[in-house]
Tab-separated table of C-alpha atoms in Angstrom:
chain	number	residue	atom	x	y	z
A	1	MET	CA	95.030	125.884	94.755
A	2	ALA	CA	96.105	122.719	92.966
A	3	ALA	CA	93.551	120.870	90.908
A	4	GLY	CA	92.110	117.648	92.300
A	5	GLY	CA	89.110	116.015	93.880
A	6	PRO	CA	87.375	117.187	97.064
A	7	VAL	CA	89.452	114.901	99.269
A	8	THR	CA	92.689	116.175	97.741
A	9	ARG	CA	91.717	119.823	98.197
A	10	LEU	CA	90.525	119.246	101.754
A	11	THR	CA	93.789	117.506	102.605
A	12	GLU	CA	95.805	120.381	101.113
A	13	GLU	CA	93.864	122.946	103.153
A	14	ALA	CA	94.617	120.975	106.324
A	15	THR	CA	98.347	120.586	105.539
A	16	CYS	CA	101.141	122.869	106.714
A	17	PRO	CA	103.252	124.173	103.767
A	18	ILE	CA	106.447	123.810	105.817
A	19	CYS	CA	106.295	120.298	107.315
A	20	LEU	CA	103.726	118.922	104.824
A	21	GLU	CA	101.854	117.310	107.723
A	22	TYR	CA	98.459	118.163	109.181
A	23	PHE	CA	98.438	121.486	111.045
A	24	ASN	CA	99.435	121.262	114.693
A	25	ASN	CA	98.297	124.351	116.609
A	26	PRO	CA	97.803	126.374	113.385
A	27	VAL	CA	98.481	130.110	113.433
A	28	THR	CA	97.742	132.820	110.847
A	29	LEU	CA	100.218	135.490	109.712
A	30	PRO	CA	99.131	139.058	108.848
A	31	CYS	CA	99.198	138.080	105.146
A	32	GLY	CA	96.578	135.378	105.768
A	33	HIS	CA	98.707	132.269	105.302
A	34	ASN	CA	98.632	129.511	107.905
A	35	PHE	CA	101.374	127.387	109.452
A	36	CYS	CA	101.993	125.175	112.456
A	37	GLU	CA	102.983	127.363	115.390
A	38	ALA	CA	106.206	125.398	115.923
A	39	CYS	CA	107.041	125.370	112.199
A	40	ILE	CA	106.836	129.133	111.686
A	41	ALA	CA	108.733	129.795	114.920
A	42	ARG	CA	111.537	127.454	113.836
A	43	TYR	CA	111.558	129.000	110.338
A	44	TRP	CA	111.995	132.517	111.691
A	45	GLU	CA	114.621	131.385	114.185
A	46	GLU	CA	116.714	129.767	111.453
A	47	LEU	CA	116.474	132.871	109.215
A	48	ALA	CA	117.542	135.220	111.997
A	49	ILE	CA	116.021	138.143	110.066
A	50	ARG	CA	112.810	140.108	110.304
A	51	ALA	CA	109.500	138.281	110.011
A	52	THR	CA	108.752	136.958	106.517
A	53	CYS	CA	105.995	134.697	105.213
A	54	PRO	CA	107.536	131.477	103.788
A	55	GLN	CA	104.749	131.273	101.216
A	56	CYS	CA	104.307	134.784	99.768
A	57	ARG	CA	107.593	136.308	101.067
A	58	GLN	CA	105.788	139.339	102.529
A	59	HIS	CA	107.762	141.124	105.272
A	60	PHE	CA	106.306	142.221	108.618
A	61	TYR	CA	107.512	144.767	111.129
A	62	ARG	CA	107.181	142.286	113.970
A	63	ARG	CA	106.609	138.578	114.387
A	64	SER	CA	102.876	138.605	114.924
A	65	VAL	CA	100.718	135.474	114.664
A	66	LYS	CA	97.155	134.651	115.686
A	67	PRO	CA	95.838	131.186	116.618
A	68	ASN	CA	93.471	129.842	113.958
A	69	ARG	CA	91.020	127.784	116.003
A	70	GLN	CA	88.623	127.314	113.090
A	71	LEU	CA	91.359	125.721	110.987
A	72	ALA	CA	92.339	123.539	113.932
A	73	ASN	CA	88.746	122.280	114.077
A	74	VAL	CA	88.800	121.529	110.344
A	75	VAL	CA	91.979	119.474	110.786
A	76	GLU	CA	90.349	117.454	113.557
A	77	LEU	CA	87.310	116.829	111.361
A	78	VAL	CA	89.544	115.561	108.549
A	79	LYS	CA	91.256	113.174	110.963
A	80	GLU	CA	87.924	111.931	112.305
A	81	LEU	CA	86.669	111.460	108.758
A	82	GLN	CA	89.606	109.219	107.947
A	83	GLU	CA	89.422	107.265	111.183
A	84	ALA	CA	85.718	106.575	110.688
A	85	LYS	CA	86.340	105.417	107.098
A	86	ILE	CA	83.484	107.608	105.849
A	87	VAL	CA	85.155	108.427	102.553
A	88	GLU	CA	83.535	106.359	99.809
A	89	GLY	CA	85.676	103.846	98.026
A	90	LYS	CA	88.149	103.735	100.889
A	91	ALA	CA	89.607	100.397	99.715
A	92	GLY	CA	92.934	100.975	98.035
A	93	LEU	CA	93.278	104.476	99.504
A	94	CYS	CA	96.012	105.859	101.725
A	95	ASP	CA	94.862	105.777	105.358
A	96	LYS	CA	96.581	109.089	106.046
A	97	HIS	CA	95.662	111.147	102.965
A	98	GLN	CA	92.721	109.207	101.453
A	99	GLU	CA	94.435	109.249	98.067
A	100	PRO	CA	94.850	106.237	95.717
A	101	LEU	CA	97.818	103.988	96.495
A	102	LYS	CA	99.592	104.411	93.156
A	103	LEU	CA	103.193	103.997	94.359
A	104	PHE	CA	105.254	101.488	96.347
A	105	CYS	CA	108.155	102.354	98.667
A	106	LYS	CA	110.775	99.615	98.281
A	107	ASP	CA	112.759	100.836	101.292
A	108	GLU	CA	109.864	100.246	103.709
A	109	GLU	CA	107.917	97.804	101.482
A	110	VAL	CA	104.585	99.631	101.804
A	111	PRO	CA	102.108	101.055	99.247
A	112	ILE	CA	101.955	104.864	99.350
A	113	CYS	CA	100.082	107.695	97.624
A	114	THR	CA	101.512	110.662	95.724
A	115	VAL	CA	101.147	112.889	98.799
A	116	CYS	CA	103.211	110.443	100.879
A	117	ASP	CA	105.861	110.439	98.149
A	118	LYS	CA	106.315	114.210	98.487
A	119	GLY	CA	106.501	114.075	102.300
A	120	LYS	CA	109.747	113.922	104.252
A	121	GLU	CA	109.148	110.324	105.368
A	122	HIS	CA	109.659	108.882	101.861
A	123	ARG	CA	111.510	111.746	100.182
A	124	SER	CA	114.856	109.910	99.916
A	125	HIS	CA	113.399	106.412	99.405
A	126	LEU	CA	113.255	104.306	96.250
A	127	VAL	CA	109.648	104.579	95.007
A	128	ILE	CA	108.229	102.722	91.982
A	129	PRO	CA	104.729	102.406	90.420
A	130	ILE	CA	102.563	100.004	92.394
A	131	GLY	CA	101.799	97.901	89.316
A	132	GLU	CA	105.502	97.306	88.736
A	133	ALA	CA	106.026	96.333	92.384
A	134	ALA	CA	103.031	93.995	92.378
A	135	LYS	CA	104.265	92.243	89.236
A	136	GLU	CA	107.699	91.775	90.776
A	137	TYR	CA	106.368	90.251	93.992
A	138	GLN	CA	103.729	88.160	92.211
A	139	VAL	CA	106.429	86.550	90.072
A	140	LYS	CA	108.382	85.712	93.227
A	141	THR	CA	105.267	84.276	94.847
A	142	MET	CA	104.308	82.183	91.818
A	143	VAL	CA	107.827	80.757	91.468
A	144	GLY	CA	107.980	80.049	95.179
A	145	GLY	CA	104.503	78.538	95.096
A	146	GLY	CA	105.576	76.154	92.354
A	147	GLU	CA	108.486	74.961	94.482
A	148	ILE	CA	106.187	74.458	97.477
A	149	ALA	CA	103.745	72.498	95.294
A	150	LEU	CA	106.563	70.253	94.053
A	151	LEU	CA	107.743	69.608	97.593
A	152	TYR	CA	104.174	68.789	98.629
A	153	SER	CA	103.728	66.390	95.688
A	154	ILE	CA	106.951	64.495	96.392
A	155	LEU	CA	106.194	64.069	100.091
A	156	PHE	CA	102.567	63.074	99.525
A	157	LYS	CA	103.393	60.489	96.829
A	158	LYS	CA	106.194	59.095	98.948
A	159	CYS	CA	103.892	58.465	101.900
A	160	LEU	CA	101.347	56.616	99.700
A	161	GLN	CA	103.869	54.334	97.993
A	162	PRO	CA	103.677	50.677	99.113
A	163	GLY	CA	106.446	50.298	101.651
A	164	GLY	CA	107.301	53.935	101.249
A	165	LEU	CA	107.630	54.390	104.980
A	166	GLU	CA	109.025	51.026	105.991
A	167	GLY	CA	110.994	49.800	102.947
A	168	THR	CA	114.719	49.357	102.856
A	169	HIS	CA	115.428	50.982	99.489
A	170	ARG	CA	117.755	53.953	99.305
A	171	THR	CA	114.909	56.402	98.637
A	172	SER	CA	112.602	55.017	101.333
A	173	ILE	CA	111.792	56.917	104.502
A	174	SER	CA	111.320	55.227	107.863
A	175	CYS	CA	108.671	56.411	110.316
A	176	PRO	CA	111.213	57.776	112.810
A	177	GLN	CA	113.025	59.551	109.970
A	178	LEU	CA	109.791	61.091	108.697
A	179	THR	CA	108.767	62.174	112.181
A	180	TYR	CA	112.127	63.794	112.765
A	181	ALA	CA	112.100	65.389	109.319
A	182	PHE	CA	108.763	67.152	109.749
A	183	LEU	CA	109.358	68.171	113.352
A	184	SER	CA	112.706	69.609	112.327
A	185	LEU	CA	111.149	71.320	109.289
A	186	ASN	CA	108.467	72.867	111.482
A	187	LYS	CA	111.105	74.204	113.876
A	188	PHE	CA	113.170	75.477	110.942
A	189	LEU	CA	110.216	77.392	109.500
A	190	GLU	CA	109.188	78.800	112.879
A	191	GLU	CA	112.670	80.263	113.206
A	192	LYS	CA	112.012	82.004	109.878
A	193	ASP	CA	108.897	83.662	111.380
A	194	PHE	CA	106.648	81.502	109.201
A	195	SER	CA	103.058	81.228	110.460
A	196	TRP	CA	100.995	78.133	109.759
A	197	GLN	CA	97.846	79.098	111.653
A	198	ASP	CA	95.580	80.168	108.789
A	199	TYR	CA	95.705	77.103	106.567
A	200	LEU	CA	92.843	74.563	106.159
A	201	GLU	CA	93.166	70.929	107.205
A	202	ASP	CA	92.112	69.445	103.883
A	203	LEU	CA	94.252	66.287	103.605
A	204	GLN	CA	93.461	64.567	106.912
A	205	ARG	CA	90.991	62.108	105.357
A	206	GLU	CA	93.611	60.856	102.858
A	207	ILE	CA	95.668	59.146	105.543
A	208	LYS	CA	93.133	58.272	108.259
A	209	ARG	CA	93.201	54.649	107.103
A	210	GLU	CA	96.810	54.378	108.191
A	211	GLU	CA	97.123	53.141	111.766
A	212	HIS	CA	100.579	54.238	112.636
A	213	LYS	CA	100.686	57.289	114.896
A	214	ASN	CA	103.371	58.967	112.777
A	215	PHE	CA	100.854	59.359	109.944
A	216	VAL	CA	99.073	61.965	112.076
A	217	ILE	CA	102.189	64.116	112.029
A	218	LEU	CA	102.635	63.502	108.301
A	219	SER	CA	99.036	64.527	107.620
A	220	GLU	CA	99.375	67.795	109.507
A	221	GLU	CA	102.582	68.814	107.776
A	222	ILE	CA	101.377	67.940	104.263
A	223	SER	CA	98.140	69.805	104.979
A	224	ARG	CA	100.119	72.910	105.830
A	225	LEU	CA	101.865	72.826	102.470
A	226	SER	CA	98.506	72.407	100.734
A	227	ARG	CA	97.091	75.393	102.576
A	228	LEU	CA	100.016	77.534	101.519
A	229	ILE	CA	99.429	76.571	97.873
A	230	THR	CA	95.729	77.467	98.198
A	231	LYS	CA	96.639	80.790	99.817
A	232	ILE	CA	99.016	81.648	96.982
A	233	GLU	CA	96.398	80.766	94.350
A	234	ASP	CA	93.841	82.992	96.106
A	235	ILE	CA	96.142	86.001	96.521
A	236	CYS	CA	97.961	86.196	93.155
A	237	PRO	CA	94.935	87.273	91.007
A	238	HIS	CA	94.136	90.240	93.308
A	239	PRO	CA	94.641	93.858	92.159
A	240	PRO	CA	98.157	95.230	92.797
A	241	SER	CA	97.308	97.323	95.871
A	242	GLU	CA	95.359	94.474	97.514
A	243	TYR	CA	98.085	91.930	96.763
A	244	LEU	CA	100.806	94.148	98.210
A	245	GLU	CA	98.666	94.942	101.261
A	246	VAL	CA	98.260	91.216	101.965
A	247	ARG	CA	101.974	90.661	101.546
A	248	VAL	CA	102.916	93.621	103.733
A	249	HIS	CA	100.719	92.314	106.556
A	250	LYS	CA	102.603	89.002	106.256
A	251	CYS	CA	99.649	86.795	105.352
A	252	LEU	CA	102.158	85.115	103.034
A	253	PRO	CA	105.886	84.539	103.539
A	254	ASP	CA	108.355	86.192	101.217
A	255	LEU	CA	108.721	83.272	98.791
A	256	CYS	CA	112.036	84.426	97.361
A	257	PRO	CA	114.401	81.879	95.745
A	258	HIS	CA	116.757	81.979	98.751
A	259	TRP	CA	113.904	81.190	101.161
A	260	ILE	CA	112.583	78.316	99.016
A	261	LEU	CA	116.071	76.881	98.495
A	262	ALA	CA	116.723	76.924	102.234
A	263	VAL	CA	113.472	75.086	103.007
A	264	LYS	CA	113.906	72.611	100.142
A	265	SER	CA	117.508	71.800	101.029
A	266	HIS	CA	116.546	71.318	104.650
A	267	VAL	CA	113.742	68.860	103.793
A	268	PHE	CA	115.678	66.768	101.295
A	269	SER	CA	118.751	66.577	103.506
A	270	LEU	CA	116.610	65.142	106.298
A	271	THR	CA	114.492	62.709	104.260
A	272	ALA	CA	117.147	61.570	101.748
A	273	ILE	CA	114.613	61.880	98.882
A	274	GLU	CA	116.132	61.941	95.416
A	275	TYR	CA	115.435	65.275	93.748
A	276	THR	CA	116.446	66.784	90.412
A	277	SER	CA	115.973	70.544	89.978
C-alpha cells in the first residue's frame, strides 16, 4: 500500500485499479483482489484468454468472482463522508478525493489534486503547479484591474469637470452622448457574459447634487467600475487555490489584454475622450 495520510489510504482502498474510480459493484477474485464487476468482465473479454488477475497476474481455471458487499458499503461511506464535508480542513481539498489541490488543469481551467492528475479525465491534459497558474492569472487580473481603474478615473473626472457634460470643446461629452455610451457599454459587456450584480453602489452620493436625470445613469455605471476594482483588490491577495476557485466560478471576468482592449476601445470610440496608452 502506498504511503500517505488516512484519507489517501482510504481513497486508495475504495478505488478500482483498472478504471481508477470508486468501485461500482465491486467483486473479489480468488486471489483476493477487488475490481468493479464491469471492469474485470471487460478486461477478460479483451484478453480473450483464461482468467487472470490484472494486479497479481495469477491464473484461474475459470472466471469466478464473488460480490464484495462489505467493500461496496465502505465506498458508500467514503462518498457520504465527502458529501457531508466531515473531513477536517476541507478548504482547498479536492471534492472527489479529499486531497490538496496542488495542480491546475489548463485545458479545463480547474484546480485538481494528484489523484485527479493520474485519472483518465486529465491524463492527456496540460497540468501545471497551482502556484504557477495562480501567479499567471493574478498578473492578468492586476494588469486588467489597472486598465479598469484608469477607465474609471477618466470617466469620473470628466463628469465632474465644469461644463464637462455640456461644453462644446472637442473632448467634452454631451448628456445624450454619455447616456448612449454607457447604455451601449452595458450591452457590450452583457454580450461578453459579464455580470455586474455583486458590486456595491458606493459612488451614488458623489453625483446626487446634479439634477439632470442622465447623472443617475452615469452614477450607476461608474459605481460598477468601482466595484470591479474593489473585487480585484479583495481577490488578488488570496492563496492560489482560493484565487483560482473564485476565478473558475466566474466571480471575476477573465481580465486578459484582449478583453480590456475591447472594452476600452468601445468606450473611447463612443465618448470621444482623448486617451494615450
